[in-house]
Coordinates of C-alpha atoms and ligand atoms in Angstrom, one line a residue:
M1 CA 0.0 0.0 0.0
S2 CA 1.3 3.5 -0.8
E3 CA 2.2 5.6 2.1
T4 CA 0.4 8.6 0.8
T5 CA -3.0 7.2 1.2
P6 CA -4.4 6.8 4.8
Q7 CA -3.5 3.5 6.3
K8 CA -5.8 2.0 8.9
F9 CA -4.4 0.2 12.0
E10 CA -6.2 -1.6 14.8
F11 CA -5.0 -0.9 18.3
Q12 CA -3.6 -3.9 20.0
A13 CA -6.3 -5.6 22.1
E14 CA -4.4 -4.6 25.3
I15 CA -4.4 -0.9 24.1
K16 CA -8.2 -1.0 23.8
Q17 CA -8.4 -2.2 27.4
L18 CA -5.8 0.4 28.5
L19 CA -7.7 3.2 26.7
D20 CA -10.8 2.2 28.5
I21 CA -9.0 2.3 31.9
V22 CA -7.4 5.6 31.1
I23 CA -10.5 7.2 29.9
H24 CA -12.8 6.0 32.6
S25 CA -10.8 5.4 35.8
L26 CA -7.1 6.2 35.8
Y27 CA -7.3 9.9 36.4
T28 CA -9.6 11.6 38.9
E29 CA -9.7 14.9 36.9
K30 CA -10.2 15.3 33.2
E31 CA -8.0 18.4 33.2
I32 CA -5.0 16.1 33.7
F33 CA -4.7 15.6 29.9
V34 CA -3.3 19.1 29.7
R35 CA -0.5 18.3 32.1
E36 CA 0.3 15.1 30.2
L37 CA 0.4 16.6 26.7
V38 CA 2.5 19.5 28.0
S39 CA 4.9 17.0 29.6
N40 CA 5.2 15.1 26.4
A41 CA 5.9 18.4 24.5
S42 CA 8.5 19.2 27.1
D43 CA 10.1 15.8 26.7
A44 CA 10.1 16.1 22.9
L45 CA 12.0 19.5 23.3
E46 CA 14.4 18.0 25.8
K47 CA 15.2 15.1 23.5
L48 CA 15.8 17.6 20.6
R49 CA 18.3 19.4 22.8
H50 CA 20.2 16.1 23.2
V51 CA 20.0 15.3 19.5
Q52 CA 21.3 18.8 18.7
I53 CA 24.5 18.0 20.6
T54 CA 25.5 15.1 18.4
E55 CA 23.8 15.6 15.1
K56 CA 24.8 18.3 12.6
E57 CA 21.7 18.2 10.4
I58 CA 18.5 18.9 12.0
F59 CA 15.3 19.6 10.1
D60 CA 13.9 23.2 10.6
D61 CA 16.9 24.0 12.8
R62 CA 16.0 27.6 13.6
L63 CA 12.8 27.0 15.5
E64 CA 12.5 28.1 19.2
L65 CA 12.4 25.3 21.8
E66 CA 9.0 26.3 23.0
I67 CA 5.5 24.9 23.5
N68 CA 2.5 26.7 21.9
I69 CA -1.0 26.0 22.9
T70 CA -4.0 27.5 21.1
T71 CA -7.6 27.3 22.0
D72 CA -10.5 27.9 19.7
D73 CA -13.8 28.1 21.5
K74 CA -15.8 28.4 18.3
A75 CA -14.4 25.2 16.7
K76 CA -14.2 23.6 20.2
T77 CA -10.6 22.6 19.8
I78 CA -7.4 22.8 21.7
T79 CA -3.9 22.4 20.0
F80 CA -0.6 21.6 21.6
Q81 CA 2.4 22.3 19.4
D82 CA 6.0 21.7 20.1
F83 CA 9.1 22.1 17.9
G84 CA 10.7 19.1 19.5
I85 CA 12.1 15.8 18.2
G86 CA 8.9 14.8 16.3
M87 CA 8.0 11.3 15.2
N88 CA 8.3 9.5 11.9
R89 CA 5.8 6.9 10.8
A90 CA 7.3 4.0 12.6
E91 CA 7.7 6.0 15.8
L92 CA 4.0 7.0 15.7
I93 CA 3.0 3.4 15.4
E94 CA 5.4 2.3 18.1
N95 CA 4.8 5.1 20.6
L96 CA 1.1 5.8 20.2
G97 CA -0.1 2.4 19.1
T98 CA 1.7 0.0 21.3
I99 CA 0.7 -0.9 24.8
A100 CA 2.4 1.1 27.5
H101 CA 5.3 1.8 25.3
S102 CA 7.3 4.8 26.4
G103 CA 9.5 6.2 23.8
S104 CA 10.9 8.5 26.5
K105 CA 12.0 5.5 28.6
A106 CA 13.6 3.9 25.6
F107 CA 15.3 7.2 24.7
L108 CA 16.7 7.5 28.2
K109 CA 18.0 3.9 28.1
A110 CA 19.9 4.7 24.9
L111 CA 21.7 7.7 26.5
G112 CA 25.1 7.4 28.0
E113 CA 25.5 7.5 31.8
G114 CA 26.9 11.0 31.8
E115 CA 24.1 12.3 29.6
K116 CA 21.4 10.6 31.7
K117 CA 22.2 12.8 34.6
N118 CA 21.6 15.9 32.5
T119 CA 18.2 15.1 31.1
A120 CA 15.0 16.2 32.5
L121 CA 12.6 13.8 30.8
I122 CA 9.2 13.5 32.4
G123 CA 7.5 10.5 30.7
Q124 CA 8.2 7.0 31.6
F125 CA 5.0 5.1 31.8
G126 CA 3.7 5.3 28.3
V127 CA 0.0 6.1 29.1
G128 CA -0.1 9.8 29.5
F129 CA -0.9 10.5 25.8
Y130 CA -4.1 8.5 26.0
A131 CA -5.5 11.0 28.6
A132 CA -6.4 13.1 25.6
F133 CA -9.2 10.7 24.9
M134 CA -10.9 11.6 28.1
V135 CA -11.9 14.9 26.5
A136 CA -11.6 14.2 22.7
K137 CA -13.9 13.2 20.0
V138 CA -11.0 12.9 17.7
V139 CA -7.2 13.4 18.3
K140 CA -4.9 14.3 15.4
V141 CA -1.2 14.2 15.8
Y142 CA 0.7 16.0 13.1
S143 CA 4.4 15.2 13.3
H144 CA 7.6 15.7 11.6
S145 CA 10.8 14.0 12.8
W146 CA 14.0 16.0 13.3
R147 CA 15.4 13.9 10.4
A148 CA 14.9 15.9 7.3
A149 CA 14.5 12.9 5.1
E150 CA 11.5 11.6 6.9
P151 CA 8.2 13.0 5.5
G152 CA 5.5 14.5 7.8
Q153 CA 2.7 12.3 9.0
V154 CA -0.7 12.7 10.6
W155 CA -2.0 10.2 13.0
T156 CA -5.8 10.2 13.7
S157 CA -7.9 8.3 16.1
D158 CA -11.2 8.6 18.0
G159 CA -9.8 6.3 20.7
S160 CA -12.4 3.6 20.0
G161 CA -10.3 0.9 18.5
S162 CA -8.3 2.0 15.5
Y163 CA -6.2 4.8 14.2
E164 CA -5.0 6.0 10.8
I165 CA -1.7 7.3 9.5
E166 CA -1.3 9.4 6.4
E167 CA 1.7 11.2 4.9
I168 CA 1.4 14.9 4.6
S169 CA 3.6 17.7 3.5
G170 CA 4.3 21.2 4.8
E171 CA 4.8 20.2 8.4
R172 CA 7.3 22.0 10.6
R173 CA 9.6 20.0 12.9
G174 CA 8.0 18.5 16.0
S175 CA 4.4 17.6 16.8
K176 CA 1.1 19.3 16.8
I177 CA -1.7 17.6 18.6
V178 CA -5.2 18.8 17.7
I179 CA -8.0 17.8 20.0
E180 CA -11.6 18.1 18.8
L181 CA -13.4 18.2 22.1
K182 CA -16.4 16.2 23.2
D183 CA -19.5 18.4 23.6
E184 CA -19.4 18.0 27.4
C185 CA -15.8 19.0 27.5
S186 CA -16.0 22.2 25.6
E187 CA -14.7 24.1 28.7
F188 CA -11.2 23.1 27.6
S189 CA -11.5 25.3 24.6
Q190 CA -11.7 28.3 26.9
E191 CA -8.5 30.2 27.3
W192 CA -9.0 31.1 31.0
R193 CA -9.7 27.5 31.9
I194 CA -6.5 26.3 30.2
R195 CA -4.5 29.1 31.7
E196 CA -5.6 28.1 35.2
I197 CA -4.7 24.4 34.5
L198 CA -1.3 25.4 33.1
E199 CA -0.5 27.6 36.1
R200 CA -1.4 24.8 38.4
Y201 CA 0.4 21.9 36.9
S202 CA 3.0 23.2 34.5
A203 CA 4.2 26.5 36.0
F204 CA 7.7 25.3 36.3
V205 CA 8.2 23.4 33.0
S206 CA 11.6 24.5 31.7
F207 CA 10.6 25.4 28.2
P208 CA 8.4 28.5 27.5
I209 CA 4.7 27.7 27.2
N210 CA 2.6 30.2 25.3
L211 CA -1.1 30.2 25.4
N212 CA -2.7 31.9 22.4
G213 CA 0.5 33.8 22.0
K214 CA 1.0 34.8 25.6
R215 CA 3.7 33.4 27.8
V216 CA 2.3 31.5 30.8
N217 CA 5.2 30.1 32.8
T218 CA 7.6 32.8 33.9
V219 CA 8.9 31.4 37.2
Q220 CA 11.7 29.0 37.2
A221 CA 11.9 25.8 39.1
L222 CA 14.2 27.4 41.6
W223 CA 14.6 24.2 43.7
L224 CA 16.6 22.6 40.9
R225 CA 19.2 25.5 40.7
S226 CA 22.2 25.7 42.8
K227 CA 22.0 27.8 45.9
S228 CA 24.9 30.0 45.1
E229 CA 23.2 31.3 42.0
I230 CA 20.0 32.3 43.6
T231 CA 19.4 35.8 45.1
E232 CA 17.3 36.6 48.1
E233 CA 14.8 38.4 45.9
E234 CA 14.4 35.4 43.7
Y235 CA 13.7 33.2 46.7
T236 CA 11.1 35.6 48.0
A237 CA 9.5 36.0 44.6
F238 CA 9.3 32.2 44.3
Y239 CA 7.8 31.8 47.7
K240 CA 5.1 34.4 47.0
F241 CA 4.3 32.7 43.7
Q242 CA 4.4 29.1 44.9
A243 CA 2.7 29.5 48.2
H244 CA 0.3 32.3 47.1
A245 CA 1.7 34.3 50.0
F246 CA 1.8 38.0 50.6
D247 CA 4.4 38.0 53.4
E248 CA 8.1 37.2 53.3
P249 CA 9.4 33.9 54.4
L250 CA 10.8 33.7 58.0
L251 CA 13.1 30.7 57.3
R252 CA 14.2 28.8 54.3
L253 CA 15.6 25.4 53.6
H254 CA 17.0 24.5 50.2
F255 CA 18.7 21.2 49.8
S256 CA 19.2 18.2 47.6
A257 CA 20.1 14.7 48.4
D258 CA 20.8 11.5 46.4
A259 CA 20.5 8.8 49.1
P260 CA 18.5 7.1 50.2
I261 CA 16.3 8.8 47.6
A262 CA 16.8 11.6 45.1
I263 CA 15.3 14.8 46.4
N264 CA 15.4 18.4 45.6
A265 CA 13.5 20.5 48.2
L266 CA 12.9 24.2 48.7
L267 CA 10.9 24.8 51.9
F268 CA 9.7 27.9 53.6
V269 CA 8.4 28.9 57.0
P270 CA 6.0 31.8 56.5
K271 CA 6.0 34.8 58.8
E272 CA 2.6 34.2 60.2
N273 CA 0.8 31.2 61.5
P274 CA -2.7 31.3 60.1
E275 CA -4.0 28.8 62.7
K276 CA -3.1 31.2 65.4
L277 CA -5.6 33.7 64.0
G278 CA -8.3 31.2 64.8
L279 CA -8.6 30.1 61.2
A280 CA -9.2 26.5 60.3
R281 CA -6.5 23.9 60.7
A282 CA -3.9 24.3 58.0
E283 CA -3.7 21.7 55.2
P284 CA -0.4 20.3 54.3
A285 CA 1.1 22.7 51.7
V286 CA 4.4 21.3 50.6
A287 CA 3.7 20.4 47.0
L288 CA 5.1 17.2 45.5
Y289 CA 6.7 17.4 42.1
C290 CA 8.3 14.8 39.8
R291 CA 10.7 16.5 37.4
K292 CA 9.1 19.9 37.7
V293 CA 5.6 18.6 37.0
L294 CA 3.2 18.9 39.8
I295 CA 2.0 15.6 41.2
D296 CA 0.0 16.7 44.2
P297 CA -0.3 20.3 45.5
K298 CA -1.3 19.1 49.0
P299 CA 0.0 15.6 49.6
K300 CA -1.7 14.4 52.8
N301 CA 0.7 11.6 53.8
L302 CA 4.0 13.1 52.8
L303 CA 5.2 15.0 55.9
P304 CA 4.3 14.5 59.6
E305 CA 1.2 16.4 60.6
W306 CA 3.0 18.9 62.8
L307 CA 4.9 20.2 59.7
R308 CA 1.7 21.4 58.1
F309 CA 2.8 25.1 58.5
L310 CA 5.6 24.5 55.9
K311 CA 5.3 25.8 52.4
G312 CA 7.3 25.0 49.3
V313 CA 8.2 22.2 46.9
V314 CA 9.6 18.7 47.1
D315 CA 10.7 17.2 43.8
S316 CA 11.8 13.6 43.6
E317 CA 12.5 11.7 40.4
D318 CA 12.5 8.5 42.3
L319 CA 9.0 8.7 43.4
P320 CA 7.1 5.5 43.3
L321 CA 4.1 7.0 41.7
N322 CA 1.7 4.8 40.0
I323 CA 1.1 5.5 36.4
S324 CA -1.5 8.1 37.0
R325 CA 1.1 9.9 39.1
E326 CA -1.7 10.8 41.4
T327 CA -1.3 8.3 44.2
M328 CA 1.8 7.3 46.0
Q329 CA 1.9 3.6 46.4
D330 CA 5.1 2.7 48.0
R331 CA 4.7 3.8 51.6
A332 CA 8.2 2.7 52.5
L333 CA 9.7 5.1 49.9
V334 CA 7.4 7.9 50.9
D335 CA 8.5 7.4 54.5
K336 CA 12.1 7.7 53.4
L337 CA 11.3 11.0 51.7
A338 CA 9.5 12.2 54.8
K339 CA 12.4 11.2 57.1
V340 CA 15.0 13.0 55.0
I341 CA 13.0 16.2 54.8
T342 CA 12.0 16.2 58.5
R343 CA 15.5 15.5 59.7
R344 CA 16.9 18.4 57.5
F345 CA 14.3 20.7 58.8
L346 CA 14.9 19.8 62.4
K347 CA 18.6 20.4 61.9
L348 CA 17.8 23.8 60.5
L349 CA 15.8 24.7 63.6
D350 CA 18.6 23.4 65.8
D351 CA 21.1 25.5 64.0
E352 CA 18.9 28.6 64.3
A353 CA 18.3 27.9 68.0
K354 CA 22.1 27.6 68.6
N355 CA 23.4 30.3 66.2
R356 CA 20.6 32.8 65.8
P357 CA 18.6 32.5 69.0
E358 CA 16.7 35.8 68.3
T359 CA 15.4 34.4 65.0
Y360 CA 14.6 31.1 66.6
A361 CA 12.6 33.0 69.3
V362 CA 10.6 34.7 66.6
F363 CA 9.9 31.4 65.0
Y364 CA 9.0 29.8 68.2
K365 CA 6.6 32.5 69.3
E366 CA 4.7 31.9 66.1
F367 CA 5.1 28.2 65.4
G368 CA 6.2 26.7 68.8
V369 CA 2.8 25.2 69.1
Y370 CA 3.6 22.8 66.2
I371 CA 6.9 21.8 67.8
K372 CA 4.9 21.0 71.0
E373 CA 2.4 19.0 69.0
G374 CA 5.3 17.1 67.4
A375 CA 7.0 16.5 70.7
A376 CA 3.8 15.0 72.1
L377 CA 2.8 12.9 69.1
D378 CA 5.7 12.2 66.7
A379 CA 7.6 9.3 68.4
T380 CA 10.1 9.1 65.6
H381 CA 11.4 12.7 66.0
K382 CA 10.5 13.2 69.7
D383 CA 14.1 13.5 70.9
D384 CA 15.0 16.2 68.4
L385 CA 11.7 18.0 69.1
L386 CA 12.2 18.1 72.8
K387 CA 15.4 19.9 72.4
L388 CA 13.6 22.6 70.6
L389 CA 11.0 23.3 73.3
R390 CA 11.2 26.6 75.1
F391 CA 9.5 27.9 78.3
E392 CA 9.7 30.8 80.6
S393 CA 10.6 29.8 84.1
S394 CA 10.9 31.1 87.6
L395 CA 14.6 31.8 86.8
T396 CA 14.2 33.6 83.5
E397 CA 13.2 37.1 83.0
K398 CA 9.7 37.8 81.7
G399 CA 9.7 37.2 78.0
K400 CA 12.9 35.2 78.0
T401 CA 12.9 31.4 77.7
T402 CA 14.9 28.4 78.6
S403 CA 15.3 24.9 77.0
L404 CA 14.8 21.7 78.9
A405 CA 18.5 21.0 78.5
D406 CA 19.4 24.3 80.1
Y407 CA 17.0 23.6 83.0
V408 CA 18.6 20.3 83.6
S409 CA 22.1 21.8 83.5
R410 CA 21.1 24.2 86.3
I411 CA 19.9 21.4 88.6
A412 CA 21.9 21.3 91.8
G413 CA 21.8 18.2 93.9
D414 CA 19.8 15.1 93.2
Q415 CA 16.5 16.6 91.9
K416 CA 14.9 14.0 89.8
E417 CA 12.1 16.1 88.4
I418 CA 11.5 19.0 86.1
Y419 CA 8.8 21.1 87.6
Y420 CA 6.3 23.1 85.7
L421 CA 3.2 25.1 86.4
I422 CA 0.3 25.8 84.0
G423 CA -1.3 29.2 84.1
P424 CA -2.5 32.0 81.8
N425 CA 0.6 34.1 82.3
R426 CA 3.6 34.8 84.4
E427 CA 1.8 37.3 86.7
S428 CA -0.9 34.9 87.6
I429 CA 1.4 31.9 88.2
E430 CA 3.7 34.0 90.4
A431 CA 0.8 35.6 92.3
G432 CA -0.5 32.1 93.2
P433 CA 0.7 30.1 96.2
Y434 CA 2.5 27.4 94.3
V435 CA 5.8 28.9 93.2
E436 CA 7.0 30.3 96.5
G437 CA 8.0 27.0 98.1
F438 CA 10.0 26.1 95.0
K439 CA 11.6 29.5 94.9
A440 CA 12.5 29.3 98.6
R441 CA 14.3 26.1 97.9
N442 CA 16.0 27.3 94.7
L443 CA 14.1 24.9 92.6
E444 CA 13.3 26.1 89.1
V445 CA 9.8 25.9 87.8
L446 CA 8.8 26.1 84.1
Y447 CA 5.9 28.4 83.3
C448 CA 3.5 27.0 80.7
Y449 CA 1.0 29.5 79.3
E450 CA -0.6 27.6 76.3
S451 CA -3.5 25.3 76.4
V452 CA -1.6 22.5 74.7
D453 CA 1.2 22.6 77.3
E454 CA -0.6 20.3 79.7
Y455 CA -1.2 17.7 77.1
V456 CA 2.4 18.0 75.9
M457 CA 3.8 17.6 79.4
H458 CA 1.6 14.5 80.0
N459 CA 2.7 12.9 76.7
V460 CA 6.3 13.8 76.9
R461 CA 6.7 12.5 80.5
E462 CA 10.4 12.9 80.9
F463 CA 13.5 14.5 79.5
D464 CA 17.0 13.4 80.1
G465 CA 15.9 11.0 82.8
K466 CA 14.0 13.7 84.7
K467 CA 10.3 13.3 85.2
L468 CA 8.2 16.3 84.1
T469 CA 6.1 17.0 87.2
A470 CA 3.3 19.5 87.8
A471 CA 4.4 21.6 90.8
D472 CA 0.8 21.9 92.1
H473 CA 0.3 18.1 92.4
A474 CA -0.2 16.6 95.8
D475 CA 2.5 14.0 95.2
V476 CA 5.3 16.6 95.0
K477 CA 7.4 16.3 98.2
L478 CA 9.7 19.2 99.0
S479 CA 12.5 19.0 101.4
D480 CA 12.4 20.8 104.8
L481 CA 13.4 24.3 104.8
P482 CA 15.5 25.6 107.6
N483 CA 14.3 28.6 109.6
L484 CA 10.7 28.1 108.9
T485 CA 9.7 27.3 112.4
E486 CA 10.3 30.8 113.8
G487 CA 7.1 32.5 115.0
A488 CA 5.0 29.5 113.8
L489 CA 2.3 27.6 115.6
G490 CA 3.7 24.9 117.7
K491 CA 3.7 21.3 116.5
E492 CA 0.9 20.3 118.9
E493 CA -1.3 23.3 118.0
T494 CA -0.8 22.8 114.4
G495 CA -1.8 19.1 114.7
K496 CA -4.9 20.1 116.5
L497 CA -5.8 22.8 114.0
V498 CA -5.4 20.5 111.1
T499 CA -7.6 17.8 112.6
W500 CA -10.2 20.4 113.4
M501 CA -10.2 21.8 109.9
K502 CA -10.6 18.4 108.3
D503 CA -13.5 17.9 110.5
A504 CA -15.0 21.3 109.8
L505 CA -14.5 21.0 106.0
G506 CA -15.7 17.5 105.8
D507 CA -16.1 16.0 102.3
R508 CA -14.9 19.1 100.6
V509 CA -11.2 18.1 101.2
A510 CA -9.4 14.8 100.8
G511 CA -7.1 15.9 103.6
V512 CA -5.6 18.8 105.4
K513 CA -2.0 19.1 106.5
A514 CA 0.6 21.6 107.6
S515 CA 2.6 22.8 104.7
E516 CA 6.3 22.7 104.3
R517 CA 6.3 24.6 101.0
L518 CA 4.3 27.7 101.8
V519 CA 6.2 30.8 102.6
D520 CA 4.0 33.9 102.2
S521 CA 0.6 32.5 101.5
P522 CA -1.8 31.1 104.2
A523 CA -2.9 28.0 102.3
L524 CA -2.9 26.2 99.0
A525 CA -5.0 23.5 97.4
L526 CA -3.2 20.6 95.8
N527 CA -4.7 18.5 93.2
A528 CA -5.0 15.0 94.4
D529 CA -6.3 13.6 91.2
K530 CA -3.6 11.8 89.2
F531 CA -5.3 12.1 85.9
M532 CA -6.9 15.4 85.9
S533 CA -5.0 18.6 86.5
P534 CA -6.9 21.8 87.4
H535 CA -6.3 23.1 84.0
L536 CA -7.6 20.0 82.2
R537 CA -10.6 20.0 84.5
R538 CA -11.4 23.6 83.5
M539 CA -11.1 22.7 79.8
M540 CA -13.4 19.7 80.2
R541 CA -15.9 21.8 81.9
A542 CA -15.8 24.4 79.2
M543 CA -16.3 21.7 76.6
Q544 CA -19.1 19.6 78.1
K545 CA -21.2 21.9 80.3
D546 CA -24.0 19.4 81.1
T547 CA -22.3 16.3 82.1
P548 CA -21.9 15.7 85.8
E549 CA -18.3 16.2 86.7
A550 CA -16.0 14.0 88.8
P551 CA -16.0 15.2 92.4
L552 CA -13.1 17.4 93.2
R553 CA -10.4 16.0 95.4
V554 CA -7.9 18.4 96.8
E555 CA -5.4 18.3 99.6
L556 CA -5.4 21.5 101.6
E557 CA -2.1 22.6 102.9
V558 CA -2.0 25.4 105.6
N559 CA 0.9 27.5 106.5
P560 CA 1.5 27.4 110.3
R561 CA 3.7 30.5 110.0
H562 CA 1.0 32.7 108.5
A563 CA -0.9 35.2 110.6
V564 CA -4.3 34.1 109.2
I565 CA -3.7 30.5 110.2
K566 CA -2.4 31.5 113.7
K567 CA -5.5 33.6 114.2
L568 CA -7.7 30.8 113.0
S569 CA -6.1 28.5 115.6
A570 CA -7.0 30.9 118.3
L571 CA -10.5 31.4 116.9
T572 CA -11.3 27.6 117.0
A573 CA -11.4 27.9 120.8
S574 CA -13.1 31.4 121.2
D575 CA -15.7 31.3 118.4
P576 CA -16.0 27.9 116.7
D577 CA -18.9 29.1 114.4
K578 CA -16.9 31.9 113.0
A579 CA -13.8 29.8 112.8
K580 CA -15.7 27.4 110.6
L581 CA -16.7 30.2 108.3
V582 CA -13.0 31.4 108.1
A583 CA -11.8 27.8 107.4
E584 CA -14.3 27.5 104.6
Q585 CA -13.2 30.8 103.2
I586 CA -9.6 29.8 103.3
L587 CA -10.4 26.7 101.4
D588 CA -12.4 28.7 98.8
N589 CA -9.5 31.2 98.4
A590 CA -7.1 28.3 97.8
L591 CA -9.5 26.8 95.3
I592 CA -9.7 30.1 93.4
S593 CA -5.9 30.3 93.2
A594 CA -5.9 26.8 91.9
G595 CA -8.6 27.6 89.4
L596 CA -10.8 25.0 90.9
L597 CA -13.7 27.0 92.3
D598 CA -16.6 26.6 89.9
D599 CA -19.5 28.2 91.8
T600 CA -18.8 31.4 93.7
T601 CA -22.4 32.1 95.0
A602 CA -21.9 30.3 98.3
M603 CA -18.5 31.9 98.7
V604 CA -19.9 35.4 98.2
R605 CA -22.7 34.8 100.7
R606 CA -20.3 33.6 103.3
L607 CA -18.0 36.5 102.8
Y608 CA -20.8 38.9 103.5
K609 CA -21.5 37.0 106.7
L610 CA -17.9 37.3 107.7
L611 CA -17.9 41.0 106.9
E612 CA -21.0 41.5 109.1
T613 CA -19.0 40.3 112.1
A614 CA -16.0 42.4 111.3
Ligands
LIG1 P1 5.4 8.7 28.4 O1 5.4 10.2 28.2 O2 5.2 8.3 29.8 O3 6.5 8.0 27.7 P2 3.0 8.9 26.8 O4 1.8 8.0 26.6 O5 2.7 10.2 27.3 O6 4.0 8.1 27.7 O7 3.7 9.1 25.4 C1 4.2 7.9 24.7 C2 5.3 8.2 23.8 O8 4.9 8.9 22.7 C3 6.4 9.1 24.5 O9 7.3 8.3 25.2 C4 7.0 9.7 23.2 O10 8.0 8.7 22.7 C5 5.9 9.8 22.3 N1 5.4 11.1 22.2 C6 4.3 11.6 22.9 N2 4.1 12.9 22.6 C7 5.1 13.3 21.8 C8 5.5 14.5 21.2 N3 4.8 15.7 21.4 N4 6.6 14.6 20.5 C9 7.3 13.5 20.3 N5 7.0 12.3 20.8 C10 5.9 12.2 21.6
LIG2 MG1 3.9 11.4 28.7

């Protein structure tokens, strides 16, 4: 048969099945066909670049290495043209008519080792082209090989079982794919729609992409360039473009690695934490690319949850993507990717904390809550995350923080705990009765102001062999302080008072005892519940208003050195009724300090009674 008349071919039986899968189930979004055809065009140009190195004679040699896309919303067509390597008749049959045959993969195989490293071919599965049939009534591929002697060809198919090839003249080098759209897919002949798709998936393709004559991709895939060649302005511009951000990045991490998996990553910490403004939980935002082509803008299972504030790009050519590139199948490899990135980022934070503590403090103020979340939940990176935690303490100035390691380094003697207190702010913690006993003994107490702190402390449990311990818990035993007995109630009187108070307060207390920790306050309430701290109890109450709560169990400690307690002791003999009111008031005051007094009406009534007698 002459090659100038159309020749009809049946697709292989397997291709028919494959087409069916591609058209109906491989891709979740029809728009993906744009990404696939642009990727093929880019590959064709990349191959031409290689051919140009070794071959002297190239057909139509003066053409730009660019991709031109045109839409026609009247004719309902879209056309992808590249001036790449093109295909001759045999190549059209082999590449577009054979099952899962990737000409790109074959091309790569044929390259020498040195050249392989320098190519940026995208295709490798040999199915992307068929995505065109999701939206096409008819696909025509006009192609002219880079070899001048090979005539131009047009390949035509409706994707239903056969295709035709016919020789034509007048073609330029490369391929032109004309898609006549199905009626229900006419949106893809709209310029704005295609622009949007190109900006999403193909923004970083190396070759210029023009849509109806206008350049679409103007930002480079910065992550693949070497650090030394990139300016601060370029980084910032890239961040704003890629993350759709308006601020400037606070921190940046740009690295590449070959083992255990090939990665190029460019990550940013923004200036502001949107979750802090009360907005919804952030979605993961580090986009996953494979050779500059977007695979997933928000991969859910790539990085640990607590890294959801990061922006930027991870590109890996080794990705175990399935052929639709949309799902990551090999969990083990994805885990490797996650591990490399997380380690690098933790190292960056550690460096900042050590070498630029002011920058780290700014970061921590905004994003410390994620570090805490990680420390509590990410067992794999817990140790590194614990090192990054910061708290104010009874030994720091207001606004200055300490790390757990620094706390431990200051421990004198055989203290086996790291003490902390939870409270809304420094002032309220220091005004309460709990810190004074620790201060008097030179014991440092960490101050925790955030609602997650309690949860974090419970989960973390210990650091460097020291148990994290709430300073307001009844189990905390403090050593005797010298010189505390001066002017105090005697042992016997104190014993009597304590027994009397337990009796007077009845079920409201689990116990009453003389305190060794109190210095300036008359009394304090210690939480005797192992599992529920005062803070947690408050949160539970706020969340579930109607459920009956667990009865409160507090240990009341009284200060035998304090004037109020001494007076109370005298009052128990002279006016037992009034003494009972005073004892109840002391308990309520202690509960208020502990944040444990829920209903104040009884307290207010009693206070008036006491005032009457004053
Ligand atoms: P892949 O890109 O994964 O190899 P595709 O189904 O997308 O698979 O394409 C199959 C093959 O068809 C490609 O490998 C390539 O050899 C050839 N091909 C597709 N589009 C073009 C094009 N625009 N120019 C030259 N060759 C192309
Ligand atoms: Mg392809």
